[in-house]
Coordinates of C-alpha atoms in Angstrom, one line a residue:
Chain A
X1 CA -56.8 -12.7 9.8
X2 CA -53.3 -11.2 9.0
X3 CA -51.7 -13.9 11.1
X4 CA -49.4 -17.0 9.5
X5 CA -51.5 -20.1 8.7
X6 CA -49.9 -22.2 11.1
X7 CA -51.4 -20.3 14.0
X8 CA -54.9 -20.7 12.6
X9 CA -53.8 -24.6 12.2
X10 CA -53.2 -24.4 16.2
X11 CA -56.2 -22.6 17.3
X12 CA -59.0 -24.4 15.7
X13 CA -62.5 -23.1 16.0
X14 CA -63.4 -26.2 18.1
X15 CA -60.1 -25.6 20.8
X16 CA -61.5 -21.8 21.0
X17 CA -65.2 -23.2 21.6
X18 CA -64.3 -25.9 24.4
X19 CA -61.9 -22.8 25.8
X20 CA -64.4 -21.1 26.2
X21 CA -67.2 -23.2 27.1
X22 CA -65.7 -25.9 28.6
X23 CA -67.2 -29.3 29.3
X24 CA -67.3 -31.6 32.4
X25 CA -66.0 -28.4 34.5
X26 CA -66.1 -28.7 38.2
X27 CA -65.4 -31.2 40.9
X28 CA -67.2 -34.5 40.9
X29 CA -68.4 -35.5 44.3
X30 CA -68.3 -38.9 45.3
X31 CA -65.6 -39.4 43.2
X32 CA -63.2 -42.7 43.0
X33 CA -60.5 -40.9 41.7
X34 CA -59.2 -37.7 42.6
X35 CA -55.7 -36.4 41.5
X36 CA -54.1 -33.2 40.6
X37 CA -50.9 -32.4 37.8
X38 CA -49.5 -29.6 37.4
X39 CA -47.0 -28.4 34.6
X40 CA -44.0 -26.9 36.7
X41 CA -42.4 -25.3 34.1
X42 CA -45.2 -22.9 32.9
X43 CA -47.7 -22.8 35.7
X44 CA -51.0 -24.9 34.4
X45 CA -52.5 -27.2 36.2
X46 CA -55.4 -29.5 36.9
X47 CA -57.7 -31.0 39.3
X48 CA -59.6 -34.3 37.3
X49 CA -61.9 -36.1 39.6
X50 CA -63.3 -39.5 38.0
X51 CA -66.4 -41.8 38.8
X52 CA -65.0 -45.1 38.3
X53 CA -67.9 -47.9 38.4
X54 CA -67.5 -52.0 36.7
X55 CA -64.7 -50.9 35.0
X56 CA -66.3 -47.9 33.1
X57 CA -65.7 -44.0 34.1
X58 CA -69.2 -43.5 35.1
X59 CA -69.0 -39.6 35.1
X60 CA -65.5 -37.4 35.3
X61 CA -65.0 -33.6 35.9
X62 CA -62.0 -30.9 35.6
X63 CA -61.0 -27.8 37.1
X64 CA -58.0 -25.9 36.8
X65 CA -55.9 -23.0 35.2
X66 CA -54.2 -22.4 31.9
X67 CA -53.7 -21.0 27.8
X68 CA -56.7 -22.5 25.7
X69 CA -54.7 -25.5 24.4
X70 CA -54.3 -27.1 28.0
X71 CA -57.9 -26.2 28.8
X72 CA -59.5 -27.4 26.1
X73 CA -57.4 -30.2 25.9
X74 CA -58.6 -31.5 29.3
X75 CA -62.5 -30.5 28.3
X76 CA -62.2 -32.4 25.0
X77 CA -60.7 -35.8 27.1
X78 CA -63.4 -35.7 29.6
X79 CA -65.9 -35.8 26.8
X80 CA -64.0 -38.3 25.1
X81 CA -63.7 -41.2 27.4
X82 CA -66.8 -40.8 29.8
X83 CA -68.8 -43.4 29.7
X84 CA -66.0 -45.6 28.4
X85 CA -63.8 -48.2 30.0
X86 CA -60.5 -47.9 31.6
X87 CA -59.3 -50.0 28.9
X88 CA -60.8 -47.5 26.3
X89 CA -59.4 -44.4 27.8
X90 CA -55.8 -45.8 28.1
X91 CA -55.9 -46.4 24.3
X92 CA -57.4 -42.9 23.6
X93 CA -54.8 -41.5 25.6
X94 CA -52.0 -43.4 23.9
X95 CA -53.5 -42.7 21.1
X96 CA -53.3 -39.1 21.9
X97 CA -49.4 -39.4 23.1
X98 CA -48.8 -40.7 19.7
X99 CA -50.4 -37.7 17.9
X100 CA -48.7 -35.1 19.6
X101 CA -45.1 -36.6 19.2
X102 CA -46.2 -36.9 15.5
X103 CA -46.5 -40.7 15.5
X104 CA -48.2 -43.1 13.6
X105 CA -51.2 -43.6 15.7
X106 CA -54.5 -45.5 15.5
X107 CA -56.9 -44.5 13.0
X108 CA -59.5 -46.9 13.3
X109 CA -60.5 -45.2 16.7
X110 CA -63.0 -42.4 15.9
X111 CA -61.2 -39.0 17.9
X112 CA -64.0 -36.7 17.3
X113 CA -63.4 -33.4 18.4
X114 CA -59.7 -34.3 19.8
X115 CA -58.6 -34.3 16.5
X116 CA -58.8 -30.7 16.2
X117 CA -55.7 -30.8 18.4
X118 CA -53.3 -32.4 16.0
X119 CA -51.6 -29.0 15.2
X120 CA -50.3 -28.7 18.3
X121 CA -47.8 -31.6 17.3
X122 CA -46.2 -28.7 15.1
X123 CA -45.6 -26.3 18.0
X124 CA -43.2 -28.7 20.4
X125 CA -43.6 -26.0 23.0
X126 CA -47.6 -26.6 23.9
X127 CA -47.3 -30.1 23.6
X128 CA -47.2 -30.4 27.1
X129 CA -49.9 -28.0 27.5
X130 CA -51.8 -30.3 25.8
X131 CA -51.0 -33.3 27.3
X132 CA -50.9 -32.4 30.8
X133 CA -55.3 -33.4 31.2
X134 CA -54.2 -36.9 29.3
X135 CA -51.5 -37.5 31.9
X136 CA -53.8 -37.0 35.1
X137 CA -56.3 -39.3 33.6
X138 CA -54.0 -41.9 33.1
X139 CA -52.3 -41.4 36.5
X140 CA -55.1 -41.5 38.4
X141 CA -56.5 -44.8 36.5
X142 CA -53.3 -46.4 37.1
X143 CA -53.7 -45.1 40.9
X144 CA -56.8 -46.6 41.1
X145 CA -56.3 -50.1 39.7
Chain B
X1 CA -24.4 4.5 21.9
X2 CA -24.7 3.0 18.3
X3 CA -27.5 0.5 18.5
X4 CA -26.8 0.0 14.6
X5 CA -23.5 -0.6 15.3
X6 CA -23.8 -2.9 18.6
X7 CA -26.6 -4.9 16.5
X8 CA -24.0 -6.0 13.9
X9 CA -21.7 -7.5 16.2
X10 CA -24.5 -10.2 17.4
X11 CA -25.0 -12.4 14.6
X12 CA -27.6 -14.3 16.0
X13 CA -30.1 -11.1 15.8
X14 CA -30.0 -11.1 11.9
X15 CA -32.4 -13.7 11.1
X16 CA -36.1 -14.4 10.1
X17 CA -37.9 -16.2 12.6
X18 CA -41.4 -17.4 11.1
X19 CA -40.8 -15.6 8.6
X20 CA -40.5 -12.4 10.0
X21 CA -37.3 -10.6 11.5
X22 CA -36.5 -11.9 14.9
X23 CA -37.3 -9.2 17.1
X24 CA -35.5 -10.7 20.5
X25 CA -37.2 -9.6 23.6
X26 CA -36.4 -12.1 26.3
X27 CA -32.7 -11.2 27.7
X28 CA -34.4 -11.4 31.6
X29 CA -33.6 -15.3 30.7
X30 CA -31.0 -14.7 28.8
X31 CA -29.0 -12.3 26.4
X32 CA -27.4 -13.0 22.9
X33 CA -23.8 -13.2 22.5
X34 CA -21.9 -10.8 20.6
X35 CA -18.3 -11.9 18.2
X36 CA -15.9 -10.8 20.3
X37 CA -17.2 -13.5 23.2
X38 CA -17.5 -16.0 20.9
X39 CA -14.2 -15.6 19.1
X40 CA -12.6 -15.5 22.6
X41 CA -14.2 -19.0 22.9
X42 CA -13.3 -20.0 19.6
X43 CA -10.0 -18.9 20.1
X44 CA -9.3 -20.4 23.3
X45 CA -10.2 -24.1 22.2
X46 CA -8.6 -23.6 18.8
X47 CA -5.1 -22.4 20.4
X48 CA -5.0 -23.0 24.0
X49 CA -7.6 -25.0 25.7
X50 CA -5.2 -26.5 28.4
X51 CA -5.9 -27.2 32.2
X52 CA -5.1 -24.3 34.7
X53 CA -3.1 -24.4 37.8
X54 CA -1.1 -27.3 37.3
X55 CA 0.5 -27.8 33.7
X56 CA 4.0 -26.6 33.5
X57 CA 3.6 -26.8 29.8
X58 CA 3.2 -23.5 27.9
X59 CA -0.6 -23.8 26.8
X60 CA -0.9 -24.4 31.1
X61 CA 0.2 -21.5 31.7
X62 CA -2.0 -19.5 28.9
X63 CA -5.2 -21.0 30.1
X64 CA -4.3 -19.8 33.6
X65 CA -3.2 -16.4 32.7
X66 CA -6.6 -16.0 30.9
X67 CA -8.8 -17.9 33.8
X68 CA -7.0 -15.6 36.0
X69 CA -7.5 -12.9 34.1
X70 CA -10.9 -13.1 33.8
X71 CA -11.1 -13.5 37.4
X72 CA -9.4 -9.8 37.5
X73 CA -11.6 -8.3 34.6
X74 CA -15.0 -9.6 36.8
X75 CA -13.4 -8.0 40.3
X76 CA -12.9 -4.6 38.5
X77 CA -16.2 -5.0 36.9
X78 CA -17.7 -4.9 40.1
X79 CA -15.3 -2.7 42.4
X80 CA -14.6 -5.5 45.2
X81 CA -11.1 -5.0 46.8
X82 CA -9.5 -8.5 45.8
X83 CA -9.5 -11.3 43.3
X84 CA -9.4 -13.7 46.8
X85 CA -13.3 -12.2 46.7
X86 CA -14.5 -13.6 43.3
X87 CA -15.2 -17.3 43.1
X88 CA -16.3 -18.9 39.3
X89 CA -19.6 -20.9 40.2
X90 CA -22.1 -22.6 37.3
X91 CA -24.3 -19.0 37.8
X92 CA -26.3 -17.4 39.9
X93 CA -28.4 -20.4 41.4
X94 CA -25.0 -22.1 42.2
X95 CA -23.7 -18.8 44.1
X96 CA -26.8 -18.3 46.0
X97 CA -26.4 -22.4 46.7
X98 CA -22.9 -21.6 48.2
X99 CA -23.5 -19.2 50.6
X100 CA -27.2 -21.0 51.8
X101 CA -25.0 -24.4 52.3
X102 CA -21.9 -23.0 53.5
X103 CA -22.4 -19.6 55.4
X104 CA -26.4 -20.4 56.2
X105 CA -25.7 -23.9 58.1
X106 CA -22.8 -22.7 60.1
X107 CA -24.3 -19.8 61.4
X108 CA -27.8 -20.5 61.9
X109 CA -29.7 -22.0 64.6
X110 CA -33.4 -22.4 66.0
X111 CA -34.2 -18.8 66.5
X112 CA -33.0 -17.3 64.1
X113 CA -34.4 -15.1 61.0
X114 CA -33.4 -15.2 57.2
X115 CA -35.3 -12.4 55.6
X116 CA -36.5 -12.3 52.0
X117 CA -38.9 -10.6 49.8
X118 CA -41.9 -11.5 47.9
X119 CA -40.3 -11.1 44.4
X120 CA -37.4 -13.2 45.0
X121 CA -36.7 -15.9 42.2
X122 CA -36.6 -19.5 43.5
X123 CA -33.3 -19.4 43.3
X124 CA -33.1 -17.2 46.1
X125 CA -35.7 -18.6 48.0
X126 CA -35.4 -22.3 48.0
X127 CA -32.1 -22.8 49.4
X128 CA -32.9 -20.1 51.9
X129 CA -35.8 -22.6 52.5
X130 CA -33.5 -25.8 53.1
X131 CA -31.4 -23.6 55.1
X132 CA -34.0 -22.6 57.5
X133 CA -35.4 -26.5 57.4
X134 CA -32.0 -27.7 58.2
X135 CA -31.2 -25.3 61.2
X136 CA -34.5 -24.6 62.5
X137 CA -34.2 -21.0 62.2
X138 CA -37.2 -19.2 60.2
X139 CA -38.1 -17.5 57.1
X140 CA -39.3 -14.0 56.7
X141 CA -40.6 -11.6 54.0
X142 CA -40.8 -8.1 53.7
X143 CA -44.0 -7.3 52.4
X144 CA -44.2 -5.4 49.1
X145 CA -45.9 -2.1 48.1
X146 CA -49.2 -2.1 45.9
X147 CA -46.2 -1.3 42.9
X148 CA -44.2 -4.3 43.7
X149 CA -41.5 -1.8 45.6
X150 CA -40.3 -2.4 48.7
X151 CA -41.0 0.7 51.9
X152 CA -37.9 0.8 53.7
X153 CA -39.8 1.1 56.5
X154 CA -40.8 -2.5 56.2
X155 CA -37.5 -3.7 56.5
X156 CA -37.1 -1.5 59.7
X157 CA -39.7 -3.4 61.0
X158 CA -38.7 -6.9 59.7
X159 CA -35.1 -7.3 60.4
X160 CA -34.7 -8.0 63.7
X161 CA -31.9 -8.7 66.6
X162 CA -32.3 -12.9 65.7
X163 CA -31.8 -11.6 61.6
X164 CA -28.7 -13.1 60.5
X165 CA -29.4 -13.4 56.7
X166 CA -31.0 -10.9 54.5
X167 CA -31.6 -11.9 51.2
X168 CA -33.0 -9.9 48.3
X169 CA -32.8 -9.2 44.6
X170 CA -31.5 -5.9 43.4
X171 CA -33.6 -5.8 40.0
X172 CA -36.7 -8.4 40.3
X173 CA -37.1 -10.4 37.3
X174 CA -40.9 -10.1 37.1
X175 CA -41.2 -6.6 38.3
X176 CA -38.3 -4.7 37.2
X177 CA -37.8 -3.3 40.8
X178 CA -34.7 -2.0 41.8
X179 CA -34.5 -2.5 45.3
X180 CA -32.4 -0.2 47.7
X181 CA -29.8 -2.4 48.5
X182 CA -27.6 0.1 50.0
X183 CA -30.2 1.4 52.7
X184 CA -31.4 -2.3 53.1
X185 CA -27.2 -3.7 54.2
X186 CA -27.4 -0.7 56.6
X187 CA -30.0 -2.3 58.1
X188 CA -29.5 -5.4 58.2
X189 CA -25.7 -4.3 59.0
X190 CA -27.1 -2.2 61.9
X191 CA -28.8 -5.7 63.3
X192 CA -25.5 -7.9 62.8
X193 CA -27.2 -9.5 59.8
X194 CA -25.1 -9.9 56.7
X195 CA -26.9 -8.8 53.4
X196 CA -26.8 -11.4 50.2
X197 CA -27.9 -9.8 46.6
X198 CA -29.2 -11.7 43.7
X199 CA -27.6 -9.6 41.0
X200 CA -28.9 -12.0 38.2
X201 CA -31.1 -9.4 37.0
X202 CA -28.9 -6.0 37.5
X203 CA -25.2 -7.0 36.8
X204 CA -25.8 -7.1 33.2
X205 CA -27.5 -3.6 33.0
X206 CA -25.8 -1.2 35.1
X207 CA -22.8 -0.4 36.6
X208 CA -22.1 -2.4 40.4
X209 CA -20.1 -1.4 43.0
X210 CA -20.2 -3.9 45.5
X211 CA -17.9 -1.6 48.1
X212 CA -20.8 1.3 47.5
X213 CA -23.5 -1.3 48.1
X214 CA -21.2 -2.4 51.3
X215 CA -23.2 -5.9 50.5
X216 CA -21.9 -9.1 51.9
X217 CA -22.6 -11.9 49.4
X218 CA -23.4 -10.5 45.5
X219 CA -23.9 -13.5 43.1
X220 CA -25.0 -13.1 38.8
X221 CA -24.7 -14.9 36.0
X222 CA -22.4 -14.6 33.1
X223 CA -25.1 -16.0 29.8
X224 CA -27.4 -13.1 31.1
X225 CA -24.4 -10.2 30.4
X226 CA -23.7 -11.3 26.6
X227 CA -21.3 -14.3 28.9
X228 CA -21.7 -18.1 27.8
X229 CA -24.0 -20.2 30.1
X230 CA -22.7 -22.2 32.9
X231 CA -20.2 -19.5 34.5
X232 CA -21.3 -17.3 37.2
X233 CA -19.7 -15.3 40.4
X234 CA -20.2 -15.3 43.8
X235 CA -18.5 -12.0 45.1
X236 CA -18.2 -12.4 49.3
X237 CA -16.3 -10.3 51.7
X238 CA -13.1 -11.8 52.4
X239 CA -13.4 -12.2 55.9
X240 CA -16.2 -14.4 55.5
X241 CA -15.1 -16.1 52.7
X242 CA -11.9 -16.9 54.9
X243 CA -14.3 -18.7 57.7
X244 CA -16.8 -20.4 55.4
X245 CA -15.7 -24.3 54.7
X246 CA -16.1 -25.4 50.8
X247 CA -19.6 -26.6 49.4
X248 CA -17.6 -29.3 47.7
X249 CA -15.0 -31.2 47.6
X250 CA -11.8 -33.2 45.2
X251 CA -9.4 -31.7 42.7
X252 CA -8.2 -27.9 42.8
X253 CA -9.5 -26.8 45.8
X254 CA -6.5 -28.9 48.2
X255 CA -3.7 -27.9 49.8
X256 CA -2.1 -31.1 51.3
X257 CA -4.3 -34.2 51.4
X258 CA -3.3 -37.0 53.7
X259 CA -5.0 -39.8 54.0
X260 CA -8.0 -39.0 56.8
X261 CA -7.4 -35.8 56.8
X262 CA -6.5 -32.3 54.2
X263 CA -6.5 -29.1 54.0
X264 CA -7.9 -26.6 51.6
X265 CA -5.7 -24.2 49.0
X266 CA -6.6 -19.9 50.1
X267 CA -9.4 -17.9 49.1
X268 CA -10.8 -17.9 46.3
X269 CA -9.7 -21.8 45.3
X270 CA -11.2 -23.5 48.0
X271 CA -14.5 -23.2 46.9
X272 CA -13.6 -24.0 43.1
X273 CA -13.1 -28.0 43.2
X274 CA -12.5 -29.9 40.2
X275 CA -11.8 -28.8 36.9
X276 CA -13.0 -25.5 36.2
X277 CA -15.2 -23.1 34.1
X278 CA -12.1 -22.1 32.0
X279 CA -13.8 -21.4 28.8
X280 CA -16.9 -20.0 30.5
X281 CA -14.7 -17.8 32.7
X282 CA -12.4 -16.3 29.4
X283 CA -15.8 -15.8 27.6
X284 CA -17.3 -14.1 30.5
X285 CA -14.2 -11.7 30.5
X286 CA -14.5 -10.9 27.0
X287 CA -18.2 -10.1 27.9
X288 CA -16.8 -7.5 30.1
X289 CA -14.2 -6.0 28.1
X290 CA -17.2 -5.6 25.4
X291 CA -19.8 -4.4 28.2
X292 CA -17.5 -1.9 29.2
X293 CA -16.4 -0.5 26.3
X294 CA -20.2 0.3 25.5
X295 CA -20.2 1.6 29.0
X296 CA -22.4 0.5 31.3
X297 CA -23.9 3.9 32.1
X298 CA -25.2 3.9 28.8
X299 CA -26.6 0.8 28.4
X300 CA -28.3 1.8 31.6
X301 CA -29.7 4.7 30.0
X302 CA -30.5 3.2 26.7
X303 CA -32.5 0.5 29.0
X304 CA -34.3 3.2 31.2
X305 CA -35.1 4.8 27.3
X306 CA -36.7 1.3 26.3
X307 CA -38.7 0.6 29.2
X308 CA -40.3 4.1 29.8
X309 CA -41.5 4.1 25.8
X310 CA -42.7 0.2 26.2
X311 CA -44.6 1.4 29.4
X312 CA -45.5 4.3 27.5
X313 CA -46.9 2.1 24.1
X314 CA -48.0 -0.7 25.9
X315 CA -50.3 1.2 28.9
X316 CA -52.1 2.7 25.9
X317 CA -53.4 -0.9 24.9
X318 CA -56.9 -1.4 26.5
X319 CA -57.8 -4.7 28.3
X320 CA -53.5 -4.8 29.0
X321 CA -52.1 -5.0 32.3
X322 CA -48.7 -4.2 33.5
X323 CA -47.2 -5.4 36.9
X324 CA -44.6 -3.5 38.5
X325 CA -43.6 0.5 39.2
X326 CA -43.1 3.0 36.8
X327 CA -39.0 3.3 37.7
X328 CA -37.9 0.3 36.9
X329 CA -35.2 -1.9 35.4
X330 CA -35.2 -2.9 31.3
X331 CA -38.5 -5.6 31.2
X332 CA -42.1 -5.1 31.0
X333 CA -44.2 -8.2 32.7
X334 CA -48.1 -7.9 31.2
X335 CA -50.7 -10.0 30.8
X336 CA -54.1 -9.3 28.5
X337 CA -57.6 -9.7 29.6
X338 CA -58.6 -13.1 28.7
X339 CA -55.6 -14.2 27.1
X340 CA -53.5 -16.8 28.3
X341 CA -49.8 -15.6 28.2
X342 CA -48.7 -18.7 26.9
X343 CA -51.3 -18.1 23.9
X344 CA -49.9 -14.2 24.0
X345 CA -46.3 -15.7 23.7
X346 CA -47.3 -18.4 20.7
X347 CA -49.1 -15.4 18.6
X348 CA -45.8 -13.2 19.4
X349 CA -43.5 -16.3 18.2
X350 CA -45.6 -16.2 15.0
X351 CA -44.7 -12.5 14.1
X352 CA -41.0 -13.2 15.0
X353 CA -41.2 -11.9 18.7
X354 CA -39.8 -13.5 21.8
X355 CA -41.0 -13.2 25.2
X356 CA -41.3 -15.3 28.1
X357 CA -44.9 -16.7 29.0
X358 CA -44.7 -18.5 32.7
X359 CA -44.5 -17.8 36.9
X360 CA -41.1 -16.3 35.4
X361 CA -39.4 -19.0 38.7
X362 CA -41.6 -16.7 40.9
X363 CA -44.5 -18.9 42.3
X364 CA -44.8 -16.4 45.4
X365 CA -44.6 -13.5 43.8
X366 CA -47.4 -14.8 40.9
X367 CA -49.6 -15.4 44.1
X368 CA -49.2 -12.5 45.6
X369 CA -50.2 -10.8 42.0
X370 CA -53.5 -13.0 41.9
X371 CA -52.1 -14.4 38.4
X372 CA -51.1 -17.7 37.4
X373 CA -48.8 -16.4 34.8
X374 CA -47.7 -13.5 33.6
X375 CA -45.7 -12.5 29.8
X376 CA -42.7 -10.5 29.9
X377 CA -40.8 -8.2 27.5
X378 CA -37.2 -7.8 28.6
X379 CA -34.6 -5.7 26.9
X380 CA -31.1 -5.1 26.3
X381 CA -28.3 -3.0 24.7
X382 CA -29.0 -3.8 21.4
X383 CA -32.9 -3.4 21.4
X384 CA -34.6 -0.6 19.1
X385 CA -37.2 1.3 20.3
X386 CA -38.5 -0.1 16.6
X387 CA -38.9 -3.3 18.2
X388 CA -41.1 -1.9 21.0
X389 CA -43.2 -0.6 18.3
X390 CA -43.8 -3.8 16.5
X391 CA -44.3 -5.5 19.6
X392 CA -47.2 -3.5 20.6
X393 CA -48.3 -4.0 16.8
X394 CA -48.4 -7.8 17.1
X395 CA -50.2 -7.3 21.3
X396 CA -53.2 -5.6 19.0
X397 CA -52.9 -8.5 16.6
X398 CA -53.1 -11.0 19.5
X399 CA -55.9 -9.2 21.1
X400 CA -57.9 -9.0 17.6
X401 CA -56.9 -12.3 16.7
X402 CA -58.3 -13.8 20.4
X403 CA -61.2 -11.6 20.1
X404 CA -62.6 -12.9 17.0
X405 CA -62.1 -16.0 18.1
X406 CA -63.9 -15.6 20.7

């Protein structure tokens, strides 16, 4: 494309795909935790429902509005950290924090497809689009324990 | 008008932006500043910055004569008959803030209406909102044409004998209305209502005449007419000016304070406690001068010029959609199929283009369009119809660019 690089460094192939098929979409029913974010300033928000079960997230679902990073954001987090503990998605979603303030963060953790979202660190205005999935999940795990 | 010319005097405009020359297309939030405003800032903390209204020394004095002064430059910018009927506020929000607190809570009860529209900006809806939660009177819209205009006859039939507040943009900042605010005071005048205008969104581009309008309340915001941030004016008719009690309270606005009990220094003072907007009020007057001697009839016109070839270029885009009526103030809000305007406004930032991706402080008015978020285009005096041009180049670069992706 005749666009600058960084833009192609933002949308990845893999933010494009989970845009536009996104995982884990819908409202879980029978769910243990059930909270919704917006992002006041720009309009996106999100509905994350959660299964929470012996301290693992048993199933977990999205729905909501907003530009591809948000949305695939919150599809690639569902995938990431269902059937994982609490414990496990806290540190994914720290993890995660620290990526898109361009910290240090922990490599040892494998990020799969998330990692695809490490350009957004270099646009400081869709960082909180692509945080805003992260910050429900770990709101409504705080809310539940 | 010598766009050429006008463009040199805003050095902000002459620069690469990603690499590409910054084409500057969101002046609905706010507009660039041109030399002479920030001299007259420069100049006025370099050789007089000095408290007003009390120093007896000689800088004293100069800040007061040029606080003062500005005062005089904003009442003749907008016809009103006195300086006692311009007050200095933080912007438009804080005007709007004024009149909801002061006016709205002494003069509404349970029973009574405020009327608004659907494409007001929060900030003249919220404290409308407070106002009508504090008093127990209610809140009522006019309902909007498929355009995003407002019928006349819908105010007819909304203002009412109980209306004592109508409320209402004169340019929306989504739409690019211009509303009738002249038929709309009758009205409400006709119904013992008193009309207050958000002029946030028309002050800067065309020439006001509150007298003409025969509005009550008119409040806008300096940083959006080529003015620093964090000065505004709240323009009210005297008469209620004179019965309204301050918002707040302390320095500037006294006349003798004993100790339970004071009184507060004549129009427009009282409502200007503590120190104030000095350097926001000289830079909003050299905004003025400048502003005025472009003439604001042609800026108007250079504006109309803009919009009518963006709506022109831009309706020729397939898969784009434009909200709003054909006449229309200086912006263009859009939004293209399958795009997320935030995505639109990242791509456009790429090629050096800024717009505003967002609800645009218009939740109600997003709803009632069925979007979540809209982009916007918005113009000013010093825009190129160039501009336009590579705009709509970079919206087919966008779509292309989304598409392929895809």
């Amino acid at each position: 494309m005749s666009f600058n690089n960084p833009l192609d460094q933002l949308y990845r192939q893999v933010i494009m795909d989970h845009y536009k098929n996104p995982r884990n979409r819908g409202v879980l029913e029978g769910n243990s935790v059930d909270i919704n974010m917006n992002n006041p300033t720009c309009g996106d928000r999100i509905h994350l429902t959660m299964k929470v079960e012996d301290g693992k997230i048993a199933d977990v679902k999205f729905e909501g509005e907003g530009c591809s990073i948000s949305m695939s954001s919150a599809s690639m987090m569902t995938q990431a950290i269902k059937g994982k503990t609490v414990e496990e998605a806290l540190k994914l979603a720290h993890i995660f924090s620290n990526m898109m303030q361009g910290k240090e963060y922990d490599g040892s953790v494998d990020l799969g497809d998330i990692e695809a979202l490490q350009g957004v660190s270099k646009f400081p205005a869709r960082i909180k689009c692509a945080t805003l999935a992260w910050k429900a999940m770990e709101k409504g795990l705080h809310q539940h324990h | 008008m010598n766009v050429k010319e006008i463009r040199k005097l805003f050095p902000i405009l002459d620069q690469e932006v990603n690499g590409k020359p910054l084409v500057y297309l969101d002046n609905a939030a706010t507009s660039q500043k041109p030399l002479p405003v920030i001299e007259a800032l420069d100049q006025y903390y370099r050789q007089y910055n000095s408290n007003v209204h009390r120093g007896v020394h000689t800088l004293g004095t100069k800040a007061t004569d040029a606080y003062e002064g500005a005062r005089e430059k904003v009442r003749r910018f907008i016809n009103a008959k006195s300086t006692q009927e311009i007050i200095f506020t933080r912007g438009t929000t804080a005007a709007l803030n004024i009149v909801a607190a002061s006016y709205g809570r002494a003069n509404l009860q349970e029973g009574d209406e405020i009327v608004i529209t659907y494409m007001e900006h929060h900030s003249n809806l919220i404290p409308w909102q407070q106002a009508a939660k504090q008093t127990g009177a209610t809140l009522k819209y006019i309902p909007l044409q498929a355009d995003g205009t407002i019928d006349i006859k819908d105010v007819e039939a909304t203002v009412t004998a109980n209306t004592k507040i109508v409320a209402v943009a004169h340019v929306s900042n989504v739409l690019g209305t211009i509303n009738p605010i002249k038929d709309i005071a009758r009205i409400a005048h006709q119904h013992g209502a008193v009309v207050v205008v958000d002029a946030a969104q028309s002050a800067p581009h065309m020439k006001i005449d509150v007298q003409d309008l025969d509005c009550d309340f008119l409040a806008f915001s300096g940083h959006k007419m080529c003015g620093p941030t964090g000065i505004g004016v709240l323009y009210g008719k005297r008469d209620l000016l004179e019965r309204m009690e301050p918002v707040e309270f302390g320095g500037e606005m006294i006349d003798f304070v004993e100790l339970y009990d004071s009184t507060w220094k004549e129009l427009p003072w009282k409502f200007e406690g503590g120190t104030p907007i000095i350097a926001g009020a000289i830079g909003l007057g050299a905004a003025i001068d400048f502003l005025e001697d472009v003439g604001l009839d042609h800026i108007a016109a250079h504006e109309h010029e803009l919009a009518q070839y963006a709506l022109e270029r831009m309706s020729a885009i397939d898969g784009l959609t434009i909200y709003g009526p054909k006449q229309r103030g200086g912006l263009v809000t859009f939004n293209i199929d399958g795009v997320h305007p935030h995505d639109v406004a990242t791509v456009l930032d790429a090629e050096g283009i800024a717009v505003r991706a967002g609800h645009h402080c218009a939740q109600p008015l997003m709803k009632w369009l069925n979007v979540t978020a809209t982009a916007r285009a918005s113009f000013y005096l010093y825009n190129t119809k160039e501009e336009i041009d590579q705009l709509v180049v970079a919206l087919q670069k966008t779509k292309e660019y989304f598409g392929h992706v895809f």
